[in-house]
Amino acid sequence: GLPRSGSRPPPQIPTRGGPIVKRSIPHVKKVIVVASGKGGVGKSTVAVHLALSLALNAPSGTARVGILDLDIFGPSIPKLMGLENIEEPELTENGSLIPLVNHGLQCMSMGFLLPRSPGGSNADTAVVWRGLMVQKAVQQLLFDVDWRGREGDKGHPLDALVIDMPPGTGDVALTLGQLVKVDGAVIVSTPQDVALVDARKGVSMFRKVSVPILGVLLNMSYFSCGSCNTPHHIFGPLTPFHNTAEELSLRVLGELPLVAAVSSGGDAGMPAILGSDHQAAEVKQVMKAVACTVWSGVGQHVAQPGAASM
């Protein structure tokens, strides 16, 4: 299991015997989940870009934002945030995990806690757990992380925590939805019908556990080749996506392009949104509008994108 203090209560397992009261994540003001019903839609990359955009477009100008990777079996945040193969997180005096930091974001992931080979890498380490172990690990990641960072009691809480969810509607999503006060969910999809079918299931699941849905975000909506101004819809027309959003009464938060900078930036641990080239500007512009909408959706008023730049 994950490190924990013996003085803390044991994890709660949702049962049919009675409801477990939802609670807030310690030292976090707003909780925003990024989810999809299907894998491979770029959800983790979107989560990283959203967290960075929220930090840069906060109502007060700047904000303390963290990102929590709840994909127990396939954590992506260490790679995307440039935090691979580093030392395991330290613990506070009471046994809470201290987040790692890069690009100004507090980060926590199962990927930081996996056993390492003699060479110092955990790239080939697999998590082979049954559902009960997964639920316990998820609860520890949710409630046993001190998001104030190294400063502890002298530190400040996070203004927002972005949670990168695993695909599907299984143990992790259900545990989060039943135990945590979530301020809003962002559903990510690509244009294909096969992705939209699963996205609808994700929407249904969040509604069943009373998690407000802020809207849907279309990823890989068109290909931007960099040598022309014509968007290439290589995954098909966008009409099915917009029809699905309308049928589900969901707001379309934005349409992200498919650009090479997103892939190369993720591989290098340098999110594309932090770049300065034309492709980065495309992603940055969309994510700025998404961040402003999300801040407003969780009760923090912020002016919509205008002349000011990130």
mmCIF file of N, CA and C in Angstrom, residues 209-278:
data_model
loop_
_atom_site.group_PDB
_atom_site.id
_atom_site.type_symbol
_atom_site.label_atom_id
_atom_site.label_comp_id
_atom_site.label_asym_id
_atom_site.label_seq_id
_atom_site.Cartn_x
_atom_site.Cartn_y
_atom_site.Cartn_z
ATOM 1 N N VAL A 209 -23.782 10.174 -9.651
ATOM 2 C CA VAL A 209 -23.160 10.446 -8.352
ATOM 3 C C VAL A 209 -23.160 11.938 -8.038
ATOM 4 N N SER A 210 -24.002 12.692 -8.761
ATOM 5 C CA SER A 210 -24.238 14.117 -8.483
ATOM 6 C C SER A 210 -22.980 14.967 -8.592
ATOM 7 N N VAL A 211 -22.170 14.701 -9.600
ATOM 8 C CA VAL A 211 -21.015 15.554 -9.897
ATOM 9 C C VAL A 211 -21.403 16.508 -11.027
ATOM 10 N N PRO A 212 -21.351 17.817 -10.803
ATOM 11 C CA PRO A 212 -21.721 18.756 -11.865
ATOM 12 C C PRO A 212 -20.747 18.691 -13.041
ATOM 13 N N ILE A 213 -21.292 18.711 -14.238
ATOM 14 C CA ILE A 213 -20.468 18.639 -15.441
ATOM 15 C C ILE A 213 -20.372 20.043 -16.046
ATOM 16 N N LEU A 214 -19.149 20.533 -16.157
ATOM 17 C CA LEU A 214 -18.912 21.886 -16.651
ATOM 18 C C LEU A 214 -19.047 21.969 -18.170
ATOM 19 N N GLY A 215 -18.810 20.869 -18.850
ATOM 20 C CA GLY A 215 -18.933 20.865 -20.300
ATOM 21 C C GLY A 215 -18.077 19.783 -20.926
ATOM 22 N N VAL A 216 -18.104 19.737 -22.249
ATOM 23 C CA VAL A 216 -17.323 18.757 -23.004
ATOM 24 C C VAL A 216 -16.280 19.490 -23.834
ATOM 25 N N LEU A 217 -15.122 18.875 -23.942
ATOM 26 C CA LEU A 217 -14.007 19.459 -24.692
ATOM 27 C C LEU A 217 -13.627 18.508 -25.809
ATOM 28 N N LEU A 218 -13.603 19.009 -27.015
ATOM 29 C CA LEU A 218 -13.252 18.183 -28.168
ATOM 30 C C LEU A 218 -11.751 18.260 -28.407
ATOM 31 N N ASN A 219 -11.092 17.124 -28.326
ATOM 32 C CA ASN A 219 -9.654 17.050 -28.580
ATOM 33 C C ASN A 219 -9.412 16.469 -29.972
ATOM 34 N N MET A 220 -8.290 16.866 -30.582
ATOM 35 C CA MET A 220 -7.933 16.394 -31.930
ATOM 36 C C MET A 220 -9.051 16.710 -32.924
ATOM 37 N N SER A 221 -9.643 17.864 -32.785
ATOM 38 C CA SER A 221 -10.796 18.207 -33.616
ATOM 39 C C SER A 221 -10.409 18.396 -35.082
ATOM 40 N N TYR A 222 -9.210 18.879 -35.300
ATOM 41 C CA TYR A 222 -8.714 19.035 -36.677
ATOM 42 C C TYR A 222 -7.197 18.998 -36.648
ATOM 43 N N PHE A 223 -6.607 18.673 -37.787
ATOM 44 C CA PHE A 223 -5.155 18.636 -37.909
ATOM 45 C C PHE A 223 -4.657 19.963 -38.440
ATOM 46 N N SER A 224 -3.674 20.508 -37.755
ATOM 47 C CA SER A 224 -3.056 21.753 -38.189
ATOM 48 C C SER A 224 -1.657 21.433 -38.688
ATOM 49 N N CYS A 225 -1.462 21.526 -40.013
ATOM 50 C CA CYS A 225 -0.191 21.094 -40.592
ATOM 51 C C CYS A 225 0.911 22.134 -40.462
ATOM 52 N N GLY A 226 0.562 23.368 -40.164
ATOM 53 C CA GLY A 226 1.569 24.401 -39.977
ATOM 54 C C GLY A 226 1.967 25.124 -41.241
ATOM 55 N N SER A 227 1.587 24.578 -42.405
ATOM 56 C CA SER A 227 1.976 25.226 -43.667
ATOM 57 C C SER A 227 0.786 25.832 -44.401
ATOM 58 N N CYS A 228 -0.423 25.709 -43.808
ATOM 59 C CA CYS A 228 -1.604 26.309 -44.415
ATOM 60 C C CYS A 228 -2.579 26.691 -43.310
ATOM 61 N N ASN A 229 -3.588 27.439 -43.671
ATOM 62 C CA ASN A 229 -4.577 27.880 -42.697
ATOM 63 C C ASN A 229 -5.867 27.062 -42.748
ATOM 64 N N THR A 230 -5.827 25.944 -43.479
ATOM 65 C CA THR A 230 -7.012 25.116 -43.629
ATOM 66 C C THR A 230 -7.035 24.008 -42.595
ATOM 67 N N PRO A 231 -8.061 23.925 -41.756
ATOM 68 C CA PRO A 231 -8.147 22.810 -40.802
ATOM 69 C C PRO A 231 -8.504 21.512 -41.529
ATOM 70 N N HIS A 232 -7.787 20.447 -41.224
ATOM 71 C CA HIS A 232 -8.021 19.148 -41.846
ATOM 72 C C HIS A 232 -8.699 18.232 -40.834
ATOM 73 N N HIS A 233 -9.953 17.893 -41.085
ATOM 74 C CA HIS A 233 -10.717 17.063 -40.155
ATOM 75 C C HIS A 233 -10.465 15.592 -40.447
ATOM 76 N N ILE A 234 -9.297 15.119 -40.033
ATOM 77 C CA ILE A 234 -8.868 13.768 -40.395
ATOM 78 C C ILE A 234 -9.652 12.688 -39.645
ATOM 79 N N PHE A 235 -10.321 13.046 -38.548
ATOM 80 C CA PHE A 235 -11.134 12.079 -37.816
ATOM 81 C C PHE A 235 -12.613 12.228 -38.137
ATOM 82 N N GLY A 236 -12.923 12.923 -39.212
ATOM 83 C CA GLY A 236 -14.310 13.053 -39.619
ATOM 84 C C GLY A 236 -14.922 14.380 -39.209
ATOM 85 N N PRO A 237 -16.123 14.647 -39.673
ATOM 86 C CA PRO A 237 -16.798 15.913 -39.355
ATOM 87 C C PRO A 237 -17.110 16.037 -37.876
ATOM 88 N N LEU A 238 -17.311 17.276 -37.427
ATOM 89 C CA LEU A 238 -17.543 17.549 -36.015
ATOM 90 C C LEU A 238 -19.023 17.535 -35.652
ATOM 91 N N THR A 239 -19.876 17.353 -36.645
ATOM 92 C CA THR A 239 -21.323 17.382 -36.401
ATOM 93 C C THR A 239 -21.775 16.381 -35.343
ATOM 94 N N PRO A 240 -21.306 15.109 -35.363
ATOM 95 C CA PRO A 240 -21.743 14.166 -34.327
ATOM 96 C C PRO A 240 -21.396 14.635 -32.919
ATOM 97 N N PHE A 241 -20.235 15.241 -32.756
ATOM 98 C CA PHE A 241 -19.846 15.738 -31.433
ATOM 99 C C PHE A 241 -20.805 16.823 -30.953
ATOM 100 N N HIS A 242 -21.086 17.795 -31.809
ATOM 101 C CA HIS A 242 -21.963 18.897 -31.417
ATOM 102 C C HIS A 242 -23.395 18.400 -31.188
ATOM 103 N N ASN A 243 -23.815 17.426 -31.983
ATOM 104 C CA ASN A 243 -25.151 16.856 -31.774
ATOM 105 C C ASN A 243 -25.238 16.145 -30.420
ATOM 106 N N THR A 244 -24.159 15.430 -30.061
ATOM 107 C CA THR A 244 -24.135 14.725 -28.781
ATOM 108 C C THR A 244 -24.176 15.721 -27.622
ATOM 109 N N ALA A 245 -23.396 16.789 -27.726
ATOM 110 C CA ALA A 245 -23.394 17.809 -26.671
ATOM 111 C C ALA A 245 -24.775 18.428 -26.510
ATOM 112 N N GLU A 246 -25.445 18.669 -27.633
ATOM 113 C CA GLU A 246 -26.785 19.257 -27.577
ATOM 114 C C GLU A 246 -27.786 18.284 -26.953
ATOM 115 N N GLU A 247 -27.699 17.006 -27.335
ATOM 116 C CA GLU A 247 -28.622 16.000 -26.787
ATOM 117 C C GLU A 247 -28.457 15.861 -25.276
ATOM 118 N N LEU A 248 -27.223 15.999 -24.793
ATOM 119 C CA LEU A 248 -26.942 15.838 -23.373
ATOM 120 C C LEU A 248 -27.038 17.155 -22.608
ATOM 121 N N SER A 249 -27.384 18.227 -23.320
ATOM 122 C CA SER A 249 -27.505 19.563 -22.719
ATOM 123 C C SER A 249 -26.200 19.984 -22.051
ATOM 124 N N LEU A 250 -25.092 19.773 -22.762
ATOM 125 C CA LEU A 250 -23.780 20.116 -22.237
ATOM 126 C C LEU A 250 -23.137 21.233 -23.056
ATOM 127 N N ARG A 251 -22.421 22.066 -22.374
ATOM 128 C CA ARG A 251 -21.720 23.171 -23.020
ATOM 129 C C ARG A 251 -20.459 22.654 -23.699
ATOM 130 N N VAL A 252 -20.188 23.135 -24.908
ATOM 131 C CA VAL A 252 -18.937 22.827 -25.590
ATOM 132 C C VAL A 252 -17.886 23.838 -25.122
ATOM 133 N N LEU A 253 -16.881 23.342 -24.420
ATOM 134 C CA LEU A 253 -15.878 24.222 -23.831
ATOM 135 C C LEU A 253 -14.863 24.711 -24.849
ATOM 136 N N GLY A 254 -14.591 23.896 -25.860
ATOM 137 C CA GLY A 254 -13.601 24.285 -26.855
ATOM 138 C C GLY A 254 -13.276 23.128 -27.771
ATOM 139 N N GLU A 255 -12.503 23.440 -28.813
ATOM 140 C CA GLU A 255 -12.077 22.442 -29.786
ATOM 141 C C GLU A 255 -10.570 22.569 -29.968
ATOM 142 N N LEU A 256 -9.848 21.574 -29.482
ATOM 143 C CA LEU A 256 -8.391 21.599 -29.539
ATOM 144 C C LEU A 256 -7.884 20.987 -30.836
ATOM 145 N N PRO A 257 -6.872 21.595 -31.447
ATOM 146 C CA PRO A 257 -6.314 21.035 -32.680
ATOM 147 C C PRO A 257 -5.363 19.875 -32.403
ATOM 148 N N LEU A 258 -5.105 19.091 -33.414
ATOM 149 C CA LEU A 258 -4.093 18.045 -33.362
ATOM 150 C C LEU A 258 -2.817 18.621 -33.962
ATOM 151 N N VAL A 259 -1.844 18.894 -33.116
ATOM 152 C CA VAL A 259 -0.591 19.506 -33.577
ATOM 153 C C VAL A 259 0.589 18.703 -33.048
ATOM 154 N N ALA A 260 1.679 18.719 -33.808
ATOM 155 C CA ALA A 260 2.857 17.935 -33.436
ATOM 156 C C ALA A 260 3.462 18.412 -32.124
ATOM 157 N N ALA A 261 3.334 19.696 -31.820
ATOM 158 C CA ALA A 261 3.942 20.245 -30.607
ATOM 159 C C ALA A 261 3.382 19.607 -29.345
ATOM 160 N N VAL A 262 2.127 19.164 -29.376
ATOM 161 C CA VAL A 262 1.532 18.524 -28.205
ATOM 162 C C VAL A 262 2.216 17.193 -27.920
ATOM 163 N N SER A 263 2.451 16.406 -28.970
ATOM 164 C CA SER A 263 3.103 15.110 -28.801
ATOM 165 C C SER A 263 4.552 15.260 -28.372
ATOM 166 N N SER A 264 5.304 16.095 -29.073
ATOM 167 C CA SER A 264 6.720 16.268 -28.750
ATOM 168 C C SER A 264 6.902 16.903 -27.378
ATOM 169 N N GLY A 265 6.023 17.846 -27.038
ATOM 170 C CA GLY A 265 6.117 18.480 -25.729
ATOM 171 C C GLY A 265 5.832 17.508 -24.604
ATOM 172 N N GLY A 266 4.820 16.646 -24.805
ATOM 173 C CA GLY A 266 4.511 15.645 -23.790
ATOM 174 C C GLY A 266 5.649 14.668 -23.588
ATOM 175 N N ASP A 267 6.269 14.234 -24.677
ATOM 176 C CA ASP A 267 7.395 13.300 -24.572
ATOM 177 C C ASP A 267 8.576 13.925 -23.843
ATOM 178 N N ALA A 268 8.746 15.236 -24.003
ATOM 179 C CA ALA A 268 9.877 15.928 -23.384
ATOM 180 C C ALA A 268 9.571 16.439 -21.979
ATOM 181 N N GLY A 269 8.339 16.255 -21.515
ATOM 182 C CA GLY A 269 7.977 16.777 -20.207
ATOM 183 C C GLY A 269 7.832 18.286 -20.183
ATOM 184 N N MET A 270 7.601 18.866 -21.345
ATOM 185 C CA MET A 270 7.417 20.310 -21.479
ATOM 186 C C MET A 270 6.101 20.554 -22.211
ATOM 187 N N PRO A 271 4.985 20.725 -21.479
ATOM 188 C CA PRO A 271 3.677 20.868 -22.116
ATOM 189 C C PRO A 271 3.672 21.931 -23.201
ATOM 190 N N ALA A 272 2.981 21.615 -24.298
ATOM 191 C CA ALA A 272 2.972 22.508 -25.462
ATOM 192 C C ALA A 272 2.477 23.904 -25.113
ATOM 193 N N ILE A 273 1.607 23.993 -24.132
ATOM 194 C CA ILE A 273 1.030 25.282 -23.775
ATOM 195 C C ILE A 273 2.079 26.271 -23.272
ATOM 196 N N LEU A 274 3.247 25.739 -22.866
ATOM 197 C CA LEU A 274 4.330 26.597 -22.391
ATOM 198 C C LEU A 274 5.249 27.047 -23.518
ATOM 199 N N GLY A 275 5.000 26.550 -24.735
ATOM 200 C CA GLY A 275 5.839 26.926 -25.870
ATOM 201 C C GLY A 275 5.485 28.293 -26.420
ATOM 202 N N SER A 276 6.258 28.719 -27.414
ATOM 203 C CA SER A 276 6.063 30.059 -27.977
ATOM 204 C C SER A 276 5.858 30.055 -29.487
ATOM 205 N N ASP A 277 5.788 28.862 -30.109
ATOM 206 C CA ASP A 277 5.624 28.825 -31.557
ATOM 207 C C ASP A 277 4.146 28.907 -31.939
ATOM 208 N N HIS A 278 3.879 28.845 -33.229
ATOM 209 C CA HIS A 278 2.511 29.006 -33.728
ATOM 210 C C HIS A 278 1.601 27.893 -33.225
#
